[in-house]
XYZ file of N, CA and C in Angstrom:
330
model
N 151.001 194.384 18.415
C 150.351 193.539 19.404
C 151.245 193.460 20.643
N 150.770 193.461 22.084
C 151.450 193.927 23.104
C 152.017 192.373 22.967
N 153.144 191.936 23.404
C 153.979 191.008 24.271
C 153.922 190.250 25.344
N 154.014 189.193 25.901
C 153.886 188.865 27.698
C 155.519 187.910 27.451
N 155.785 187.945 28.850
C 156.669 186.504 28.876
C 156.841 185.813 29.668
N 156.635 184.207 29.675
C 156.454 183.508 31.083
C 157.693 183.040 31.305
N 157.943 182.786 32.410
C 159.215 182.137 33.023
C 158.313 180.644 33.703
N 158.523 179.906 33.048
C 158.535 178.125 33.285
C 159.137 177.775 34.879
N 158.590 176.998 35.459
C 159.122 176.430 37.068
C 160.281 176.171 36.783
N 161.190 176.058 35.377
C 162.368 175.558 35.526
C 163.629 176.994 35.291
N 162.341 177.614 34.892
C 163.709 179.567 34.678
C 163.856 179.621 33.119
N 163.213 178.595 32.493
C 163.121 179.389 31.241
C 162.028 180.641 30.530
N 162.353 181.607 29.717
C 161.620 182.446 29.794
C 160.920 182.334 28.371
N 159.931 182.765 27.921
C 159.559 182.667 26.492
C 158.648 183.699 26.550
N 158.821 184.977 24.956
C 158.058 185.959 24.863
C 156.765 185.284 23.443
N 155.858 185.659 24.110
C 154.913 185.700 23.279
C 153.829 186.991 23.034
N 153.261 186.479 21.925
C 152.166 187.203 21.657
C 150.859 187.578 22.692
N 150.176 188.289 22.856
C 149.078 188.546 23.545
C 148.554 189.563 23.302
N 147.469 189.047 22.741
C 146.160 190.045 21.763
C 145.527 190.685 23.169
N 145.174 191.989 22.899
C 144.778 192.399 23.672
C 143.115 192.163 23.869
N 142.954 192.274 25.201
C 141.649 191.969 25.827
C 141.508 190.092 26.249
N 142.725 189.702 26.274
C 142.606 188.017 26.522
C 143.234 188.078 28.151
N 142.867 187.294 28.580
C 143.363 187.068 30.034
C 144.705 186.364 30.009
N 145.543 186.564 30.797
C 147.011 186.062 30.835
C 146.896 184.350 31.029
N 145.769 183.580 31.314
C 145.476 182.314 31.447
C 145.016 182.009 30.018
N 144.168 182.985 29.047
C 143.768 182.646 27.841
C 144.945 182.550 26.894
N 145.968 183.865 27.467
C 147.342 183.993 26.016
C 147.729 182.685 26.766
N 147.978 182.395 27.905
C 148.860 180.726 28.422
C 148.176 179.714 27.962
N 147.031 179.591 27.156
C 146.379 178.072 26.534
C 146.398 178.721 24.854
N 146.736 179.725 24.605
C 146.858 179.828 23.318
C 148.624 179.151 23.024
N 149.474 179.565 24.246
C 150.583 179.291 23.912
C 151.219 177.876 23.943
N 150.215 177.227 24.499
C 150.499 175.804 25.079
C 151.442 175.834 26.617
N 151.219 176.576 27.281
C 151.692 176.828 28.635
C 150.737 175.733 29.663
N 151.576 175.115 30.657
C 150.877 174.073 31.144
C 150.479 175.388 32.237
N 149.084 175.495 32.499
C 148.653 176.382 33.847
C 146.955 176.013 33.611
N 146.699 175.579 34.860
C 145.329 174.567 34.373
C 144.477 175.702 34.164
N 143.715 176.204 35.061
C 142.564 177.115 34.773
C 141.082 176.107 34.819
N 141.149 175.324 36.225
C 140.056 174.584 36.142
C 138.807 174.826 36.199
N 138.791 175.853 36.547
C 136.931 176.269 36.396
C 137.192 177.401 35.200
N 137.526 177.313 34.552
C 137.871 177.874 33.127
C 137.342 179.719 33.553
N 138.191 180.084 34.259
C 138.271 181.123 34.571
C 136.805 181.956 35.377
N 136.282 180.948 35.811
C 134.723 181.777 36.585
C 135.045 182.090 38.415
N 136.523 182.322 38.158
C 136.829 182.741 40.262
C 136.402 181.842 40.531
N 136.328 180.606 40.577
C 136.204 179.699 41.313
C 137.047 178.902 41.973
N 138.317 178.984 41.242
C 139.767 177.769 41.894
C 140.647 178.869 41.764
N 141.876 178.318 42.014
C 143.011 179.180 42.381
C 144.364 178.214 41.052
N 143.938 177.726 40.518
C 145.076 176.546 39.197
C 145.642 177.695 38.320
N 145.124 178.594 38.371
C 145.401 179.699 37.381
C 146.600 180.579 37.769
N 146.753 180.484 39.173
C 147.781 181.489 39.934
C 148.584 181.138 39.429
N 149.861 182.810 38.894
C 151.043 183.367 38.502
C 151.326 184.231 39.528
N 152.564 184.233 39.478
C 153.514 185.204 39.835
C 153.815 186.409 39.260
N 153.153 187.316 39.251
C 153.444 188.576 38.453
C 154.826 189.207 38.839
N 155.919 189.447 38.296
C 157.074 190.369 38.099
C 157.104 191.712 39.204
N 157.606 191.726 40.044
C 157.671 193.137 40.855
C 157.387 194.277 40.171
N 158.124 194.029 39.753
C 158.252 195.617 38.282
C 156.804 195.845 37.413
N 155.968 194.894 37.310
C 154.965 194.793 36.350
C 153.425 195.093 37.426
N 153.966 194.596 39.002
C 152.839 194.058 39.664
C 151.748 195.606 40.277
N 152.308 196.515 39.974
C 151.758 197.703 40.620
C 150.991 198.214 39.663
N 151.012 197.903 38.054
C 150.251 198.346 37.240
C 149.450 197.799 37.270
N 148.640 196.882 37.790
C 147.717 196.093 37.397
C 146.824 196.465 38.577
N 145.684 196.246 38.137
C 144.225 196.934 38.547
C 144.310 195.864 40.214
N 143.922 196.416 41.199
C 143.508 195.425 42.248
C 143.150 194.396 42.288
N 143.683 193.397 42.910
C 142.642 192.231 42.935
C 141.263 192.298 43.546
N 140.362 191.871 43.083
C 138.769 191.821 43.948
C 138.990 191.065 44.960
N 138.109 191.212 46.074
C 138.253 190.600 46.987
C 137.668 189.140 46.941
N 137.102 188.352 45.993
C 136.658 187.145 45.329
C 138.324 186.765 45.157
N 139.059 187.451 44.173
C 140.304 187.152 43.950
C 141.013 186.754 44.709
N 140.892 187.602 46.153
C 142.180 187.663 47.121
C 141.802 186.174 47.774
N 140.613 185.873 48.182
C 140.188 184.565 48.362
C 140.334 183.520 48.019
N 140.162 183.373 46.789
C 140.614 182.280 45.894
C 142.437 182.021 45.566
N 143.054 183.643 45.871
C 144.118 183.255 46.223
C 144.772 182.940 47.365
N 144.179 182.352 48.611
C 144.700 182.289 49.881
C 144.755 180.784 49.574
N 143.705 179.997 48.681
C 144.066 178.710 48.281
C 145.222 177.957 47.657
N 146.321 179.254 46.889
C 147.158 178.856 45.838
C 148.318 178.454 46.411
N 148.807 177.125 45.472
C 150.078 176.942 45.783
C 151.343 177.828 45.119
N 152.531 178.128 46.356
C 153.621 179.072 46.249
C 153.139 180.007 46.841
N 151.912 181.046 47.277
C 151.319 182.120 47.119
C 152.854 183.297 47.484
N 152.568 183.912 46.665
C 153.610 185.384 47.185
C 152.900 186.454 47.175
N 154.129 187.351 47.544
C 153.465 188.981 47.652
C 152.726 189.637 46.166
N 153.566 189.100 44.677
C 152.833 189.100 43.709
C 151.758 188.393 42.756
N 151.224 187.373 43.652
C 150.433 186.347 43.188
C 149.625 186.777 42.892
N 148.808 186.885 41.568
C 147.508 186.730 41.056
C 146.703 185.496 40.341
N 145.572 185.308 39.965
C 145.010 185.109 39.274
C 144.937 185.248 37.697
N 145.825 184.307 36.924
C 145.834 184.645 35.153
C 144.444 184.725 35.076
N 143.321 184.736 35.042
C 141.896 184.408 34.400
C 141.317 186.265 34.994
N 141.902 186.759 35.870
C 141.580 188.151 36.367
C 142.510 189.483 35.680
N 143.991 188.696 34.679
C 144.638 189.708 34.502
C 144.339 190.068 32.785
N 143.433 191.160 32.348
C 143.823 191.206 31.084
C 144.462 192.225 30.366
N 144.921 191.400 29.280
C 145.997 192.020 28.304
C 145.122 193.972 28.012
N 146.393 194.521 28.128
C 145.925 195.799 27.684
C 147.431 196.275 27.303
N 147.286 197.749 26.467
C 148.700 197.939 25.936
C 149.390 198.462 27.033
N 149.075 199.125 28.323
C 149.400 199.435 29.017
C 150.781 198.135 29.860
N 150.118 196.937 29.885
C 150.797 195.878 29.977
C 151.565 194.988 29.064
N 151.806 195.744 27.984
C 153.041 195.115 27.019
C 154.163 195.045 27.551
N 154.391 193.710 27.526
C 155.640 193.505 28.386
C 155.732 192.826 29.244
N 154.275 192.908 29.726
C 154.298 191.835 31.015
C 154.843 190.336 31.032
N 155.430 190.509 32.477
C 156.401 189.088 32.686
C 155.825 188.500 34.089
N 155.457 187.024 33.823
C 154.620 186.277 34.816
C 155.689 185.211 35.141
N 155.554 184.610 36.413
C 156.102 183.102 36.285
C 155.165 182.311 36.750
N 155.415 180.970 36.118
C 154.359 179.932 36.187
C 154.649 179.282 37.612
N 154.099 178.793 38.666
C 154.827 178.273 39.966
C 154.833 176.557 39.657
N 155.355 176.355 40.670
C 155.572 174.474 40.013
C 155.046 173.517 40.365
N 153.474 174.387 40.635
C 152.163 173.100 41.474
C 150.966 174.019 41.424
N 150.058 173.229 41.094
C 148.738 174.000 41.988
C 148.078 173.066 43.272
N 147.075 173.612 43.270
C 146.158 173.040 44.501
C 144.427 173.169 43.693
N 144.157 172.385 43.504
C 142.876 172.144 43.242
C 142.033 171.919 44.188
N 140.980 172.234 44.681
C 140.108 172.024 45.600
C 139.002 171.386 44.692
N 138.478 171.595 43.906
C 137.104 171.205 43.041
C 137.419 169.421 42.668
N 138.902 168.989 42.637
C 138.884 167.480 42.158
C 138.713 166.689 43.360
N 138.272 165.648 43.038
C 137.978 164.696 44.641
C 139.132 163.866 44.699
């Protein structure tokens, strides 16, 4: 079973499991990782944004342009920011290393 590992807002890192075909927001609520995912992954909010790893960030399929949108909302945004609810597990990505940022921005709560 491929691997992921998040790095926590505080720099700790933890490897886990990730079944393939789950979204990097689904292995982060299997793991008990705080990363909201408020519209439970339908591109709608940006709570889901990670930091994908330099090294990791070129393998991964494009963002859609729905994506790139929803990420102009995110808090931290960087050059490797995605969407966990857009990235899924494949063996190709064993290994993958995300960091969690240390806020979101919700637009959908009043």
């Amino acid at each position: 079973m491929p691997k992921m590992t998040f790095i926590e807002p505080d720099g700790s890192r933890r490897e886990v499991d990730a079944p393939l075909g789950l979204s990097v927001l689904e292995v982060a609520h299997k793991h008990g990782f705080d990363l909201e995912g408020a519209c439970e992954g339908s591109l709608a909010c940006s709570t889901c944004h990670v930091v994908v790893e330099p090294d990791w960030y070129d393998l991964l399929p494009d963002a859609s342009e729905d994506e790139e949108d929803m990420l102009d909302l995110a808090f931290g945004l960087t050059k490797t920011s995605r969407l966990g609810c857009q990235i899924i597990v494949t063996e190709e990505l064993d290994g993958l290393t995300v960091r969690l940022p240390g806020g979101s921005r919700n637009a959908q709560k009043s």
